[in-house]
Amino acid sequence: EVQLLESGGGLVQPGGSLRLSCAASGFTFSSYALSWVRQAPGKGLEWVSTISSSGGSTFDADTVKGRFTVSRDNAKYTLYLQMNSLRVEDTAVYYCAKAAAAGSFDYWGQGTLVTVSS
Amino acid sequence: EIVLTQSPGTLSLSPGERATLSCRASQSVSSSYLAWYQQKPGQAPRLLIYAASSRATGIPDRFSGSGSGTDFTLTISRLESEDFAVYYCQQYGSSLWTFGQGTKVEIK
């Protein structure tokens, strides 16, 4: 059974940093691209970042480019999101998601809440 | 960046009725890289349809997707109680992924 379990969320002040983790199991981790998708309270879904299966390529939304860095450790079956220079508008539930056919995401974690507030 | 616009914002229907949800793209979606998700309160999204018309594993056949280019549709043939939720379309192209703003299907 595929499982994705996010951790690392919490309350942080504007301008601060946080690192999210996503522990995966139930599939061959190194064979799939992985992504982060966020959802602000009461709002829709927003793609954040994607990393290729090897980790050699990364892609970021313009809203986080230069501030967030996605990475992965294939030996540890873990995906990361380093978030720097956090803004109030980064407040959201952050989901990790496994890439599937035709650019879709077939498995999602339960999400971790990041709150940016003073 | 391709912008996806979903309509209507809210659909009020009764169990057993047919639901038709629309997703319109600002530019043509390449190779029908269009997916649909269902999300219930407090839960993660669930993949329903990928490649515009292919059902994901375990998705009942009352869910169907159609369309190409800039116009896509998700149809739920006969609504069941567990289908009342928010639905999102999503596209992939040029190493960017975008979601529509969502359509809420509520009980009338």
PDB file of C-alpha atoms in Angstrom:
ATOM      1  CA  GLU A   1       0.000   0.000   0.000  1.00  0.00           C
ATOM      2  CA  VAL A   2       1.348   3.407  -0.990  1.00  0.00           C
ATOM      3  CA  GLN A   3       1.712   5.782   1.940  1.00  0.00           C
ATOM      4  CA  LEU A   4       2.945   9.352   2.106  1.00  0.00           C
ATOM      5  CA  LEU A   5       3.351  10.973   5.524  1.00  0.00           C
ATOM      6  CA  GLU A   6       4.199  14.654   5.826  1.00  0.00           C
ATOM      7  CA  SER A   7       5.741  16.262   8.894  1.00  0.00           C
ATOM      8  CA  GLY A   8       7.481  19.451   9.933  1.00  0.00           C
ATOM      9  CA  GLY A   9       4.632  21.938   9.790  1.00  0.00           C
ATOM     10  CA  GLY A  10       3.992  24.487  12.494  1.00  0.00           C
ATOM     11  CA  LEU A  11       3.841  28.159  13.394  1.00  0.00           C
ATOM     12  CA  VAL A  12       6.611  30.405  12.093  1.00  0.00           C
ATOM     13  CA  GLN A  13       7.078  34.164  11.952  1.00  0.00           C
ATOM     14  CA  PRO A  14       7.192  36.057   8.662  1.00  0.00           C
ATOM     15  CA  GLY A  15      10.712  35.878   7.243  1.00  0.00           C
ATOM     16  CA  GLY A  16      11.403  32.616   9.014  1.00  0.00           C
ATOM     17  CA  SER A  17      12.259  29.162   7.695  1.00  0.00           C
ATOM     18  CA  LEU A  18      10.801  25.686   7.949  1.00  0.00           C
ATOM     19  CA  ARG A  19      11.646  22.301   6.444  1.00  0.00           C
ATOM     20  CA  LEU A  20       8.901  19.857   5.582  1.00  0.00           C
ATOM     21  CA  SER A  21       9.478  16.139   5.137  1.00  0.00           C
ATOM     22  CA  CYS A  22       7.418  13.473   3.401  1.00  0.00           C
ATOM     23  CA  ALA A  23       8.178   9.849   4.262  1.00  0.00           C
ATOM     24  CA  ALA A  24       7.117   7.400   1.565  1.00  0.00           C
ATOM     25  CA  SER A  25       6.490   3.670   1.524  1.00  0.00           C
ATOM     26  CA  GLY A  26       4.785   1.035  -0.600  1.00  0.00           C
ATOM     27  CA  PHE A  27       6.375   1.871  -3.948  1.00  0.00           C
ATOM     28  CA  THR A  28       9.799   2.139  -5.560  1.00  0.00           C
ATOM     29  CA  PHE A  29      10.585   5.670  -4.434  1.00  0.00           C
ATOM     30  CA  SER A  30      13.460   6.296  -6.852  1.00  0.00           C
ATOM     31  CA  SER A  31      11.264   5.576  -9.891  1.00  0.00           C
ATOM     32  CA  TYR A  32       8.811   8.433  -9.495  1.00  0.00           C
ATOM     33  CA  ALA A  33       8.763  12.198  -9.569  1.00  0.00           C
ATOM     34  CA  LEU A  34       7.219  13.784  -6.490  1.00  0.00           C
ATOM     35  CA  SER A  35       5.536  17.102  -5.876  1.00  0.00           C
ATOM     36  CA  TRP A  36       4.366  19.491  -3.192  1.00  0.00           C
ATOM     37  CA  VAL A  37       0.878  20.996  -3.501  1.00  0.00           C
ATOM     38  CA  ARG A  38      -0.576  23.446  -0.989  1.00  0.00           C
ATOM     39  CA  GLN A  39      -4.020  24.631   0.016  1.00  0.00           C
ATOM     40  CA  ALA A  40      -4.602  27.865   1.892  1.00  0.00           C
ATOM     41  CA  PRO A  41      -7.435  27.751   4.461  1.00  0.00           C
ATOM     42  CA  GLY A  42     -10.763  27.628   2.645  1.00  0.00           C
ATOM     43  CA  LYS A  43      -9.105  27.969  -0.757  1.00  0.00           C
ATOM     44  CA  GLY A  44      -8.241  25.778  -3.734  1.00  0.00           C
ATOM     45  CA  LEU A  45      -5.199  23.703  -4.605  1.00  0.00           C
ATOM     46  CA  GLU A  46      -1.930  25.303  -5.718  1.00  0.00           C
ATOM     47  CA  TRP A  47       1.022  23.401  -7.165  1.00  0.00           C
ATOM     48  CA  VAL A  48       4.284  24.380  -5.432  1.00  0.00           C
ATOM     49  CA  SER A  49       7.251  22.271  -6.584  1.00  0.00           C
ATOM     50  CA  THR A  50       8.163  19.053  -8.376  1.00  0.00           C
ATOM     51  CA  ILE A  51      11.361  17.005  -8.363  1.00  0.00           C
ATOM     52  CA  SER A  52      12.310  14.325 -10.871  1.00  0.00           C
ATOM     53  CA  SER A  53      12.859  10.709  -9.866  1.00  0.00           C
ATOM     54  CA  SER A  54      16.649  11.116  -9.699  1.00  0.00           C
ATOM     55  CA  GLY A  55      16.506  14.536  -8.115  1.00  0.00           C
ATOM     56  CA  GLY A  56      18.387  16.019 -11.025  1.00  0.00           C
ATOM     57  CA  SER A  57      15.577  18.320 -12.142  1.00  0.00           C
ATOM     58  CA  THR A  58      13.325  20.561 -10.100  1.00  0.00           C
ATOM     59  CA  PHE A  59      10.456  22.832 -11.054  1.00  0.00           C
ATOM     60  CA  ASP A  60       8.883  25.571  -8.941  1.00  0.00           C
ATOM     61  CA  ALA A  61       5.841  27.804  -9.109  1.00  0.00           C
ATOM     62  CA  ASP A  62       6.657  31.480  -9.600  1.00  0.00           C
ATOM     63  CA  THR A  63       5.137  32.255  -6.185  1.00  0.00           C
ATOM     64  CA  VAL A  64       7.869  30.293  -4.385  1.00  0.00           C
ATOM     65  CA  LYS A  65      10.780  30.474  -6.806  1.00  0.00           C
ATOM     66  CA  GLY A  66      13.978  31.548  -5.061  1.00  0.00           C
ATOM     67  CA  ARG A  67      12.491  30.949  -1.600  1.00  0.00           C
ATOM     68  CA  PHE A  68      11.557  27.231  -1.558  1.00  0.00           C
ATOM     69  CA  THR A  69      13.802  24.314  -2.469  1.00  0.00           C
ATOM     70  CA  VAL A  70      12.562  20.785  -3.110  1.00  0.00           C
ATOM     71  CA  SER A  71      14.938  17.854  -2.609  1.00  0.00           C
ATOM     72  CA  ARG A  72      14.829  14.120  -2.014  1.00  0.00           C
ATOM     73  CA  ASP A  73      16.852  11.315  -0.458  1.00  0.00           C
ATOM     74  CA  ASN A  74      16.126   8.171  -2.440  1.00  0.00           C
ATOM     75  CA  ALA A  75      17.970   5.996   0.074  1.00  0.00           C
ATOM     76  CA  LYS A  76      15.713   7.251   2.879  1.00  0.00           C
ATOM     77  CA  TYR A  77      12.502   7.283   0.798  1.00  0.00           C
ATOM     78  CA  THR A  78      11.993  10.890   1.875  1.00  0.00           C
ATOM     79  CA  LEU A  79      10.986  14.093   0.080  1.00  0.00           C
ATOM     80  CA  TYR A  80      11.792  17.515   1.515  1.00  0.00           C
ATOM     81  CA  LEU A  81      10.692  21.112   1.080  1.00  0.00           C
ATOM     82  CA  GLN A  82      12.976  23.792   2.494  1.00  0.00           C
ATOM     83  CA  MET A  83      10.974  26.979   2.891  1.00  0.00           C
ATOM     84  CA  ASN A  84      12.837  30.254   3.492  1.00  0.00           C
ATOM     85  CA  SER A  85      11.701  33.884   3.665  1.00  0.00           C
ATOM     86  CA  LEU A  86       8.214  32.738   4.580  1.00  0.00           C
ATOM     87  CA  ARG A  87       5.297  35.102   4.026  1.00  0.00           C
ATOM     88  CA  VAL A  88       1.834  35.280   5.553  1.00  0.00           C
ATOM     89  CA  GLU A  89       0.428  34.132   2.199  1.00  0.00           C
ATOM     90  CA  ASP A  90       2.407  30.881   2.449  1.00  0.00           C
ATOM     91  CA  THR A  91       0.021  29.766   5.210  1.00  0.00           C
ATOM     92  CA  ALA A  92      -1.524  26.518   3.967  1.00  0.00           C
ATOM     93  CA  VAL A  93      -1.779  22.779   4.312  1.00  0.00           C
ATOM     94  CA  TYR A  94       1.122  21.316   2.361  1.00  0.00           C
ATOM     95  CA  TYR A  95       0.597  17.958   0.661  1.00  0.00           C
ATOM     96  CA  CYS A  96       3.186  15.725  -0.934  1.00  0.00           C
ATOM     97  CA  ALA A  97       1.944  13.852  -3.976  1.00  0.00           C
ATOM     98  CA  LYS A  98       3.288  11.063  -6.172  1.00  0.00           C
ATOM     99  CA  ALA A  99       3.490  11.621  -9.899  1.00  0.00           C
ATOM    100  CA  ALA A 100       1.386   9.438 -12.162  1.00  0.00           C
ATOM    101  CA  ALA A 101       0.420   9.222 -15.814  1.00  0.00           C
ATOM    102  CA  ALA A 102      -0.169  12.301 -17.947  1.00  0.00           C
ATOM    103  CA  GLY A 103       1.022  14.774 -15.351  1.00  0.00           C
ATOM    104  CA  SER A 104      -1.437  13.727 -12.669  1.00  0.00           C
ATOM    105  CA  PHE A 105      -0.915  12.856  -9.001  1.00  0.00           C
ATOM    106  CA  ASP A 106      -2.230   9.463  -7.928  1.00  0.00           C
ATOM    107  CA  TYR A 107      -1.345   9.354  -4.237  1.00  0.00           C
ATOM    108  CA  TRP A 108      -1.383  12.155  -1.685  1.00  0.00           C
ATOM    109  CA  GLY A 109      -0.323  12.471   1.923  1.00  0.00           C
ATOM    110  CA  GLN A 110      -2.662  13.732   4.621  1.00  0.00           C
ATOM    111  CA  GLY A 111      -0.979  17.135   4.657  1.00  0.00           C
ATOM    112  CA  THR A 112       0.878  19.252   7.208  1.00  0.00           C
ATOM    113  CA  LEU A 113      -0.237  22.742   8.239  1.00  0.00           C
ATOM    114  CA  VAL A 114       2.166  25.656   7.969  1.00  0.00           C
ATOM    115  CA  THR A 115       1.070  28.883   9.626  1.00  0.00           C
ATOM    116  CA  VAL A 116       3.055  32.058   9.015  1.00  0.00           C
ATOM    117  CA  SER A 117       2.058  34.707  11.510  1.00  0.00           C
ATOM    118  CA  SER A 118       3.574  37.172  13.931  1.00  0.00           C
TER     119      SER A 118
ATOM    120  CA  GLU B   1       0.987  29.750 -17.720  1.00  0.00           C
ATOM    121  CA  ILE B   2      -2.267  28.010 -18.564  1.00  0.00           C
ATOM    122  CA  VAL B   3      -5.203  29.200 -16.456  1.00  0.00           C
ATOM    123  CA  LEU B   4      -8.031  26.746 -15.805  1.00  0.00           C
ATOM    124  CA  THR B   5     -11.528  28.122 -15.203  1.00  0.00           C
ATOM    125  CA  GLN B   6     -14.129  25.779 -13.726  1.00  0.00           C
ATOM    126  CA  SER B   7     -17.862  26.265 -13.926  1.00  0.00           C
ATOM    127  CA  PRO B   8     -20.213  26.448 -12.249  1.00  0.00           C
ATOM    128  CA  GLY B   9     -18.767  27.453  -8.902  1.00  0.00           C
ATOM    129  CA  THR B  10     -21.462  25.504  -7.105  1.00  0.00           C
ATOM    130  CA  LEU B  11     -23.790  22.813  -8.410  1.00  0.00           C
ATOM    131  CA  SER B  12     -26.884  21.999  -6.316  1.00  0.00           C
ATOM    132  CA  LEU B  13     -28.289  18.589  -7.219  1.00  0.00           C
ATOM    133  CA  SER B  14     -30.189  15.688  -5.670  1.00  0.00           C
ATOM    134  CA  PRO B  15     -28.913  12.121  -5.300  1.00  0.00           C
ATOM    135  CA  GLY B  16     -29.540  10.167  -8.502  1.00  0.00           C
ATOM    136  CA  GLU B  17     -29.200  13.230 -10.734  1.00  0.00           C
ATOM    137  CA  ARG B  18     -26.527  13.748 -13.365  1.00  0.00           C
ATOM    138  CA  ALA B  19     -23.713  16.223 -12.690  1.00  0.00           C
ATOM    139  CA  THR B  20     -21.813  17.963 -15.479  1.00  0.00           C
ATOM    140  CA  LEU B  21     -18.729  19.966 -14.492  1.00  0.00           C
ATOM    141  CA  SER B  22     -16.776  22.128 -16.929  1.00  0.00           C
ATOM    142  CA  CYS B  23     -13.089  23.066 -17.059  1.00  0.00           C
ATOM    143  CA  ARG B  24     -11.908  25.560 -19.655  1.00  0.00           C
ATOM    144  CA  ALA B  25      -8.228  26.275 -20.321  1.00  0.00           C
ATOM    145  CA  SER B  26      -6.753  29.591 -21.456  1.00  0.00           C
ATOM    146  CA  GLN B  27      -4.586  27.719 -23.989  1.00  0.00           C
ATOM    147  CA  SER B  28      -4.687  24.261 -25.482  1.00  0.00           C
ATOM    148  CA  VAL B  29      -3.718  21.533 -22.989  1.00  0.00           C
ATOM    149  CA  SER B  30      -1.010  19.424 -24.585  1.00  0.00           C
ATOM    150  CA  SER B  31      -1.652  15.730 -25.138  1.00  0.00           C
ATOM    151  CA  SER B  32      -4.785  15.940 -23.006  1.00  0.00           C
ATOM    152  CA  TYR B  33      -2.697  16.208 -19.830  1.00  0.00           C
ATOM    153  CA  LEU B  34      -5.844  17.016 -17.893  1.00  0.00           C
ATOM    154  CA  ALA B  35      -6.866  15.382 -14.607  1.00  0.00           C
ATOM    155  CA  TRP B  36      -9.812  15.604 -12.229  1.00  0.00           C
ATOM    156  CA  TYR B  37      -9.765  15.249  -8.429  1.00  0.00           C
ATOM    157  CA  GLN B  38     -12.374  14.946  -5.719  1.00  0.00           C
ATOM    158  CA  GLN B  39     -11.808  16.485  -2.294  1.00  0.00           C
ATOM    159  CA  LYS B  40     -13.954  16.110   0.797  1.00  0.00           C
ATOM    160  CA  PRO B  41     -13.614  18.335   3.900  1.00  0.00           C
ATOM    161  CA  GLY B  42     -10.518  17.537   5.933  1.00  0.00           C
ATOM    162  CA  GLN B  43      -9.234  15.039   3.373  1.00  0.00           C
ATOM    163  CA  ALA B  44      -6.547  15.016   0.725  1.00  0.00           C
ATOM    164  CA  PRO B  45      -7.606  15.152  -2.924  1.00  0.00           C
ATOM    165  CA  ARG B  46      -8.326  11.859  -4.694  1.00  0.00           C
ATOM    166  CA  LEU B  47      -7.462  11.286  -8.350  1.00  0.00           C
ATOM    167  CA  LEU B  48     -10.540  10.434 -10.415  1.00  0.00           C
ATOM    168  CA  ILE B  49      -9.568  10.934 -14.061  1.00  0.00           C
ATOM    169  CA  TYR B  50      -6.231  11.354 -15.850  1.00  0.00           C
ATOM    170  CA  ALA B  51      -5.373  11.997 -19.507  1.00  0.00           C
ATOM    171  CA  ALA B  52      -8.791  13.662 -19.816  1.00  0.00           C
ATOM    172  CA  SER B  53     -10.814  10.439 -19.967  1.00  0.00           C
ATOM    173  CA  SER B  54      -9.024   7.564 -18.202  1.00  0.00           C
ATOM    174  CA  ARG B  55     -10.441   6.510 -14.851  1.00  0.00           C
ATOM    175  CA  ALA B  56      -7.942   6.058 -12.021  1.00  0.00           C
ATOM    176  CA  THR B  57      -7.695   2.765 -10.179  1.00  0.00           C
ATOM    177  CA  GLY B  58     -10.794   1.956  -8.143  1.00  0.00           C
ATOM    178  CA  ILE B  59     -12.921   4.839  -9.456  1.00  0.00           C
ATOM    179  CA  PRO B  60     -16.547   3.834 -10.159  1.00  0.00           C
ATOM    180  CA  ASP B  61     -17.714   3.974 -13.762  1.00  0.00           C
ATOM    181  CA  ARG B  62     -20.340   6.599 -12.948  1.00  0.00           C
ATOM    182  CA  PHE B  63     -17.419   9.057 -13.210  1.00  0.00           C
ATOM    183  CA  SER B  64     -16.345   9.899 -16.753  1.00  0.00           C
ATOM    184  CA  GLY B  65     -14.161  12.539 -18.352  1.00  0.00           C
ATOM    185  CA  SER B  66     -14.168  13.956 -21.847  1.00  0.00           C
ATOM    186  CA  GLY B  67     -12.794  16.788 -23.908  1.00  0.00           C
ATOM    187  CA  SER B  68      -9.631  18.000 -25.589  1.00  0.00           C
ATOM    188  CA  GLY B  69      -7.838  21.210 -26.448  1.00  0.00           C
ATOM    189  CA  THR B  70      -9.319  23.874 -24.185  1.00  0.00           C
ATOM    190  CA  ASP B  71     -12.661  22.360 -23.107  1.00  0.00           C
ATOM    191  CA  PHE B  72     -13.001  19.449 -20.704  1.00  0.00           C
ATOM    192  CA  THR B  73     -15.931  17.919 -18.827  1.00  0.00           C
ATOM    193  CA  LEU B  74     -16.329  15.666 -15.797  1.00  0.00           C
ATOM    194  CA  THR B  75     -19.657  13.837 -15.700  1.00  0.00           C
ATOM    195  CA  ILE B  76     -21.099  11.944 -12.760  1.00  0.00           C
ATOM    196  CA  SER B  77     -23.920   9.907 -14.259  1.00  0.00           C
ATOM    197  CA  ARG B  78     -25.976   9.332 -11.077  1.00  0.00           C
ATOM    198  CA  LEU B  79     -24.955  11.147  -7.926  1.00  0.00           C
ATOM    199  CA  GLU B  80     -24.567   9.074  -4.805  1.00  0.00           C
ATOM    200  CA  SER B  81     -24.386  10.518  -1.307  1.00  0.00           C
ATOM    201  CA  GLU B  82     -20.596  10.127  -1.150  1.00  0.00           C
ATOM    202  CA  ASP B  83     -20.131  12.180  -4.342  1.00  0.00           C
ATOM    203  CA  PHE B  84     -21.028  15.502  -2.738  1.00  0.00           C
ATOM    204  CA  ALA B  85     -17.649  17.201  -2.542  1.00  0.00           C
ATOM    205  CA  VAL B  86     -15.406  19.734  -4.286  1.00  0.00           C
ATOM    206  CA  TYR B  87     -13.942  18.808  -7.676  1.00  0.00           C
ATOM    207  CA  TYR B  88     -10.775  20.249  -9.201  1.00  0.00           C
ATOM    208  CA  CYS B  89      -9.345  19.995 -12.687  1.00  0.00           C
ATOM    209  CA  GLN B  90      -5.564  20.141 -13.158  1.00  0.00           C
ATOM    210  CA  GLN B  91      -3.296  20.385 -16.191  1.00  0.00           C
ATOM    211  CA  TYR B  92       0.373  19.770 -16.888  1.00  0.00           C
ATOM    212  CA  GLY B  93       2.445  21.421 -19.571  1.00  0.00           C
ATOM    213  CA  SER B  94       5.930  22.935 -20.042  1.00  0.00           C
ATOM    214  CA  SER B  95       7.032  21.748 -16.590  1.00  0.00           C
ATOM    215  CA  LEU B  96       4.215  23.636 -14.906  1.00  0.00           C
ATOM    216  CA  TRP B  97       1.142  22.273 -13.192  1.00  0.00           C
ATOM    217  CA  THR B  98      -1.996  24.336 -12.558  1.00  0.00           C
ATOM    218  CA  PHE B  99      -5.351  23.681 -10.899  1.00  0.00           C
ATOM    219  CA  GLY B 100      -8.761  25.134 -11.509  1.00  0.00           C
ATOM    220  CA  GLN B 101     -10.496  26.957  -8.660  1.00  0.00           C
ATOM    221  CA  GLY B 102     -12.897  24.089  -7.981  1.00  0.00           C
ATOM    222  CA  THR B 103     -16.593  23.257  -8.329  1.00  0.00           C
ATOM    223  CA  LYS B 104     -18.567  22.373  -5.223  1.00  0.00           C
ATOM    224  CA  VAL B 105     -21.279  19.762  -5.728  1.00  0.00           C
ATOM    225  CA  GLU B 106     -23.785  20.157  -2.913  1.00  0.00           C
ATOM    226  CA  ILE B 107     -26.998  18.438  -1.953  1.00  0.00           C
ATOM    227  CA  LYS B 108     -30.092  20.294  -3.121  1.00  0.00           C
TER     228      LYS B 108
END
